[in-house]
Amino acid sequence: MTAPLRLGIAGLGTVGVGVVKIIRQKANLLSLRTGRPVVITAVSARSKDKDRGVNLSEYAWEDDPVKLATRDDVDVFVELMGGSDGPAKAATEAAIAAGKDVVTANKAMLAEHGQNLAEAAEAAGKVIRFEAAVAGGIPVVKSLTEGLAGNDMTRVMGVMNGTCNYILTRMENAGLPYDEVFAEADALGYLEADPNLDVGGIDAGHKLSLLASIAYGTKVAFDAVELEGIGRITIEDIHQAADMGYRIKLLGVAQMTGRGLEQRMTPCLVPANSPLGQLEGGTNMVVLEGDNVGQIVLRGAGAGEGPTASAVMSDVIEIARGTRLTTFGQPASTLEDARPAKSATPAPYYLRMELSDKPGALAKVASVLGEAGVSIDRMRQYSHEAETAPVLIVTHKCTRQSLDEALLGLGSTGVVATDPVAIRIESV
């Protein structure tokens, strides 16, 4: 019989326990599908005595994940601790140096250090696989590196943080304000220990930067991702966008333009009848567009024990079968530095503002927009009882530079009572 593939698992939280369950419950199936047994030889976590609902007594225990990563009876180091630096990075580096393959769910570590880790792994003849780091159970990394490898990708976009999608859809469906739904999500345990990783777009931005690297053959450039969270989205924005046929999503978009690589993780309006517009709750969706294949839509659970452990196991199975892929779909030494471009592609925008209820106010707004090269497609003014009137404008396509010039000019008109809210409208 072919020798077993021996795993060392560092991190026994929700995902780590899910991986243990799959290996214990599906041992025969895994052996049939890979041609060899897949076994766990050692594990590591912060606390040995914690009750995790699975029996770990048959595995060797290491308090130090670095020691786990360098054990002679470990072939693949499975890193599920999280964190961009610290023990996760140290143990991953140690595993590569000791001649181990690596499977990780750590998007933060790869977004910050992916290039160096990929170069080290490839120099050692080892692989780093990270399907579980992006969109949970959705096989988007494999789709880009394998299924769509014959395409030049024209656009990669998606909803990649289930917590944000839960908050936005809950606000809309229940008619609740952001602060109330945020507190509800926190009480349900949906938020990271640092909630800004979710609602600030950082978690999803990490994922987008990894997909952009694969799609466009560039070094991971998380620092170049344009980030804006959902904290400024009001229930009024959600209702008024719906009134105009749109829904608001925290949407990641990466595309290569003549000016460089655009990467943005920002609130966007999408058509309500589009696949992204119909996405509810904590579900993720990734849309891939290639020159030959056209548009591919992948939808599924973006987090949780089962879906994420499933993604981890897909990488383990790949290694067990003998498949050896480079980290980002091509040799790390060939990845180019990404030339960042900030929202270079023209798009229509949704604008919301409060105007003073005085004659000529709308004319002044239209004039400022026109002088900046921003033309109006649709405009609505809602009934009001206060001294200011809520006004919505949907522009024709314009550059973000032109829009920013217009927004700056609106402040000097004397008729705009509050800072305008501007949200890009993305075609799907």
XYZ file of C-alpha atoms in Angstrom:
428
model
C 0.000 0.000 0.000
C 1.159 3.544 -0.758
C 2.486 5.299 2.344
C -0.071 7.467 4.149
C -0.042 11.250 3.888
C 0.614 12.454 7.431
C -0.848 15.745 8.639
C 0.128 18.020 11.489
C -2.712 20.410 12.345
C -1.973 23.672 14.158
C -5.141 25.352 15.398
C -8.109 23.420 16.730
C -10.871 25.980 16.531
C -14.000 25.571 14.454
C -12.165 24.797 11.218
C -9.478 22.592 12.751
C -12.075 20.450 14.498
C -14.001 20.238 11.211
C -10.903 18.877 9.471
C -10.395 16.272 12.211
C -14.033 15.158 11.827
C -13.756 14.759 8.059
C -10.580 12.677 8.305
C -12.059 10.458 11.032
C -15.462 10.007 9.397
C -14.390 9.660 5.758
C -11.097 7.784 6.029
C -12.082 5.095 3.524
C -13.496 7.558 0.999
C -10.367 9.725 1.192
C -8.166 6.684 0.624
C -10.191 5.641 -2.414
C -10.092 9.129 -3.905
C -6.382 9.748 -3.336
C -4.913 6.268 -3.603
C -3.378 6.472 -0.138
C -4.515 6.871 3.481
C -4.737 10.394 4.883
C -3.966 10.468 8.612
C -3.311 12.941 11.404
C -0.140 12.309 13.407
C 0.124 15.447 15.576
C -1.845 18.527 16.606
C -1.242 21.822 18.367
C -3.419 24.512 19.944
C -3.343 27.022 22.789
C -5.024 24.703 25.300
C -4.654 20.941 25.484
C -7.438 20.487 28.046
C -10.250 22.289 26.222
C -13.227 20.101 25.316
C -13.555 20.339 21.533
C -16.114 17.596 21.057
C -13.676 15.233 19.328
C -11.238 12.687 20.726
C -7.665 13.868 20.128
C -5.910 11.362 22.400
C -4.523 9.273 19.548
C -2.546 12.210 18.137
C 0.758 13.530 19.438
C 0.402 16.932 21.085
C 2.782 19.858 20.639
C 2.397 23.069 22.621
C 4.636 24.860 20.122
C 3.336 24.949 16.525
C 6.881 25.422 15.240
C 7.845 22.073 16.751
C 4.758 20.530 15.192
C 5.722 21.934 11.801
C 9.163 20.323 11.930
C 8.245 16.843 13.204
C 9.650 13.929 11.200
C 6.231 12.245 11.099
C 4.477 15.227 9.464
C 4.354 15.529 5.651
C 1.860 18.404 5.412
C 1.618 21.263 7.902
C -2.013 22.425 8.151
C -2.003 25.971 9.533
C -5.391 27.023 10.961
C -4.293 29.434 13.704
C -4.793 32.726 11.887
C -2.975 36.036 12.238
C -0.692 37.706 9.705
C 2.429 37.293 11.847
C 3.388 35.596 15.112
C 3.109 31.803 15.522
C 1.317 31.244 12.210
C 4.035 32.848 10.111
C 6.882 31.385 12.180
C 5.467 27.870 11.964
C 4.751 28.145 8.243
C 8.308 29.296 7.554
C 9.651 26.474 9.732
C 7.544 23.912 7.886
C 8.852 25.026 4.498
C 12.434 25.025 5.749
C 11.906 21.491 7.085
C 10.662 20.258 3.706
C 6.914 20.168 4.406
C 4.026 21.144 2.165
C 1.623 23.680 3.677
C -2.163 23.998 3.632
C -3.531 27.151 5.226
C -6.760 29.099 5.674
C -4.847 32.239 6.643
C -5.722 35.050 4.218
C -4.120 37.749 6.381
C -0.736 36.003 6.421
C -0.774 35.426 2.665
C -1.977 38.952 1.906
C 0.945 40.369 3.904
C 3.682 37.789 3.249
C 2.443 35.632 0.376
C 5.189 36.556 -2.068
C 8.054 35.706 0.291
C 6.387 32.491 1.458
C 5.651 31.403 -2.127
C 9.242 32.045 -3.199
C 10.563 30.061 -0.214
C 8.209 27.145 -0.875
C 8.978 26.958 -4.572
C 12.734 27.166 -3.928
C 12.339 24.170 -1.596
C 10.181 22.258 -4.078
C 7.159 22.508 -1.772
C 3.634 23.823 -2.217
C 1.400 26.216 -0.311
C -2.319 25.712 -0.905
C -4.974 28.083 0.447
C -8.420 27.299 -0.939
C -9.953 27.798 2.518
C -8.521 31.318 2.799
C -10.953 32.768 0.239
C -14.761 32.443 0.301
C -14.977 29.397 2.565
C -16.332 26.363 0.752
C -16.421 27.992 -2.701
C -13.638 26.491 -4.889
C -12.584 29.823 -6.355
C -8.798 29.394 -6.070
C -8.945 26.117 -7.983
C -11.288 27.668 -10.518
C -8.720 30.357 -11.296
C -5.571 28.225 -11.143
C -7.002 25.193 -12.948
C -10.443 25.400 -14.546
C -9.978 28.893 -16.008
C -6.208 28.772 -16.573
C -6.734 29.123 -20.338
C -8.349 32.548 -19.944
C -7.147 36.092 -19.620
C -9.316 37.264 -16.747
C -11.154 40.501 -17.452
C -12.773 40.981 -14.046
C -12.953 39.267 -10.669
C -15.607 40.420 -8.234
C -17.760 39.222 -5.428
C -19.271 39.376 -1.981
C -16.568 37.805 0.179
C -17.587 38.616 3.734
C -20.734 36.907 4.960
C -21.027 39.077 8.049
C -21.320 42.257 6.002
C -23.837 40.659 3.664
C -25.834 39.480 6.675
C -25.877 43.005 8.141
C -26.928 44.678 4.891
C -29.674 42.181 4.051
C -30.914 42.144 7.643
C -31.135 45.956 7.612
C -33.195 45.819 4.425
C -35.495 42.941 5.339
C -36.180 44.039 8.925
C -36.037 47.794 8.363
C -33.437 48.165 11.133
C -30.624 50.733 11.379
C -26.962 49.743 11.049
C -26.063 50.111 14.739
C -28.873 47.812 15.835
C -28.021 45.079 13.328
C -24.303 45.409 14.136
C -25.080 44.739 17.798
C -27.254 41.788 16.816
C -24.473 40.294 14.673
C -22.017 40.750 17.517
C -24.342 38.975 19.968
C -24.705 36.082 17.521
C -20.916 35.713 17.321
C -20.709 36.673 13.637
C -18.064 39.387 14.122
C -14.308 38.984 14.459
C -12.693 39.924 17.782
C -11.775 43.137 15.961
C -15.082 43.931 14.201
C -13.369 46.335 11.800
C -11.808 43.348 10.059
C -15.348 42.521 8.929
C -17.297 45.771 8.643
C -14.241 47.797 7.588
C -13.689 45.549 4.568
C -10.219 44.364 5.660
C -11.013 40.631 5.788
C -12.634 40.739 2.356
C -9.830 42.955 1.036
C -7.276 40.302 1.985
C -9.233 37.757 -0.055
C -9.562 40.063 -3.062
C -5.814 40.731 -3.146
C -5.104 36.988 -3.295
C -7.549 36.422 -6.145
C -6.155 39.409 -8.055
C -2.651 37.970 -7.813
C -3.781 34.693 -9.374
C -6.004 36.329 -11.985
C -3.472 38.871 -13.257
C -0.064 37.339 -12.507
C 0.927 40.081 -10.065
C 2.490 40.059 -6.630
C -0.067 40.266 -3.838
C -0.688 43.963 -3.197
C -3.098 44.273 -0.302
C -1.800 47.776 0.483
C -3.123 48.889 -2.909
C -6.688 47.680 -2.265
C -9.095 50.612 -1.986
C -11.001 49.868 1.226
C -14.262 51.316 2.500
C -16.495 49.559 4.996
C -20.255 49.573 5.445
C -20.441 51.817 8.515
C -21.785 54.830 6.564
C -24.615 52.889 4.902
C -27.973 53.974 6.314
C -31.342 52.299 6.181
C -32.420 55.262 4.010
C -29.696 54.405 1.465
C -30.891 50.803 1.377
C -34.550 51.731 0.927
C -33.866 54.436 -1.646
C -31.504 52.223 -3.618
C -34.217 49.549 -3.670
C -36.689 52.139 -4.887
C -34.400 52.681 -7.893
C -33.901 48.968 -8.605
C -30.641 48.348 -6.744
C -29.285 46.617 -3.631
C -26.184 47.609 -1.693
C -23.373 45.081 -1.255
C -19.839 45.241 0.091
C -18.364 44.278 -3.254
C -14.797 43.408 -4.156
C -13.717 44.149 -7.708
C -10.333 43.547 -9.348
C -9.630 44.333 -12.978
C -6.610 45.215 -15.076
C -6.890 48.516 -16.941
C -4.593 50.574 -19.122
C -3.646 52.566 -16.039
C -2.898 49.538 -13.889
C -4.587 47.094 -11.532
C -7.770 48.260 -9.868
C -8.561 46.577 -6.553
C -11.416 47.921 -4.501
C -13.483 46.516 -1.658
C -16.216 49.089 -1.191
C -19.994 49.370 -0.891
C -21.543 49.247 -4.366
C -24.997 49.237 -5.840
C -25.814 46.234 -8.010
C -29.017 45.549 -9.954
C -31.539 43.919 -7.621
C -32.348 41.223 -10.200
C -28.684 40.234 -10.745
C -27.106 37.171 -9.077
C -25.225 39.436 -6.661
C -28.337 41.482 -6.011
C -30.278 38.362 -5.003
C -27.627 37.155 -2.553
C -29.039 36.888 0.981
C -27.663 36.479 4.499
C -24.165 35.177 5.168
C -23.693 33.549 1.765
C -20.700 34.465 -0.428
C -20.601 34.824 -4.198
C -17.650 35.219 -6.560
C -18.073 36.230 -10.200
C -15.212 35.416 -12.569
C -15.052 36.822 -16.096
C -12.605 35.522 -18.706
C -12.025 36.313 -22.348
C -12.916 32.795 -23.493
C -15.307 31.483 -20.861
C -17.390 34.614 -20.341
C -18.963 34.948 -16.886
C -18.862 32.234 -14.213
C -20.847 32.646 -10.977
C -19.828 30.683 -7.858
C -22.116 30.804 -4.821
C -21.895 29.096 -1.441
C -21.150 29.229 2.271
C -18.270 31.598 2.963
C -17.473 30.406 6.476
C -18.328 27.801 9.082
C -16.939 24.481 10.230
C -18.091 22.267 7.384
C -17.582 24.530 4.358
C -14.139 25.789 5.385
C -12.929 22.355 6.486
C -14.138 21.045 3.128
C -11.909 23.596 1.393
C -8.933 22.597 3.561
C -9.478 18.974 2.627
C -9.630 19.799 -1.070
C -6.030 21.028 -0.795
C -4.963 18.027 1.283
C -6.466 15.674 -1.316
C -4.672 17.526 -4.105
C -1.334 16.992 -2.358
C -2.155 13.349 -1.560
C -2.782 12.723 -5.262
C 0.606 14.186 -6.135
C -0.643 17.379 -7.763
C 2.015 20.091 -7.447
C 0.794 23.611 -8.273
C 2.586 26.893 -7.697
C 1.087 29.073 -5.002
C -0.413 31.787 -7.206
C -0.845 29.824 -10.430
C 2.565 30.588 -11.916
C 6.116 30.669 -10.525
C 6.414 33.325 -7.814
C 9.572 34.675 -9.480
C 7.523 35.576 -12.576
C 4.856 37.575 -10.750
C 5.035 41.254 -11.633
C 4.719 44.227 -9.327
C 1.152 45.460 -9.538
C 0.836 49.027 -10.816
C -2.097 50.296 -8.741
C -4.913 52.300 -10.298
C -7.551 53.899 -8.098
C -11.041 53.492 -9.585
C -9.837 54.299 -13.094
C -12.743 52.569 -14.834
C -15.704 54.944 -15.354
C -18.979 53.934 -13.723
C -22.310 55.467 -12.776
C -22.697 56.597 -9.166
C -25.522 56.931 -6.669
C -25.457 60.253 -4.800
C -27.512 61.118 -1.726
C -27.537 64.567 -0.198
C -29.673 66.912 1.868
C -30.385 70.197 0.083
C -31.584 73.433 1.607
C -35.210 74.012 0.683
C -34.648 77.172 -1.313
C -35.162 78.157 -4.969
C -32.327 77.258 -7.326
C -30.762 74.627 -5.080
C -31.103 71.809 -7.604
C -29.854 74.051 -10.397
C -26.671 74.808 -8.439
C -26.058 71.101 -7.851
C -26.591 70.288 -11.527
C -24.239 73.093 -12.529
C -21.419 71.898 -10.263
C -21.797 68.327 -11.497
C -21.797 69.454 -15.113
C -18.675 71.594 -14.698
C -16.838 68.541 -13.338
C -17.953 66.428 -16.305
C -20.571 64.470 -14.365
C -23.946 64.206 -16.111
C -27.210 63.227 -14.421
C -29.100 60.138 -15.521
C -31.906 60.172 -12.929
C -32.837 62.399 -10.006
C -35.459 62.126 -7.274
C -36.508 64.502 -4.552
C -38.551 63.091 -1.677
C -41.282 64.856 0.276
C -40.102 66.457 3.497
C -41.173 68.514 6.457
C -37.788 69.804 7.609
C -35.819 72.740 6.209
C -33.781 70.380 4.051
C -34.892 67.983 1.336
C -33.425 64.538 0.609
C -32.292 64.278 -3.010
C -31.029 61.221 -4.895
C -29.039 61.372 -8.103
C -27.850 58.567 -10.364
C -25.109 59.775 -12.697
C -24.067 58.558 -16.083
C -20.660 56.863 -16.213
C -17.861 59.071 -14.961
C -14.423 58.660 -13.430
C -13.981 58.772 -9.681
C -11.637 61.719 -10.207
C -14.415 63.712 -11.881
C -16.863 62.735 -9.167
C -14.473 63.752 -6.392
C -14.021 67.126 -8.106
C -17.797 67.528 -8.170
C -18.210 66.514 -4.527
C -15.601 69.080 -3.540
C -17.440 71.754 -5.503
C -20.804 70.919 -3.922
C -19.464 71.961 -0.533
C -19.091 75.548 -1.725
C -22.592 75.952 -3.181
C -24.214 76.884 0.115
C -27.186 74.620 -0.575
C -25.845 71.196 0.449
C -26.610 70.710 4.139
C -24.696 67.460 4.730
C -21.714 65.672 3.202
C -23.006 63.814 0.130
C -22.894 60.021 0.127
C -21.462 58.570 -3.104
C -21.694 54.858 -3.930
C -20.454 53.291 -7.139
C -22.923 51.324 -9.266
C -21.303 48.162 -10.614
C -22.570 46.409 -13.741
C -23.062 42.658 -13.313
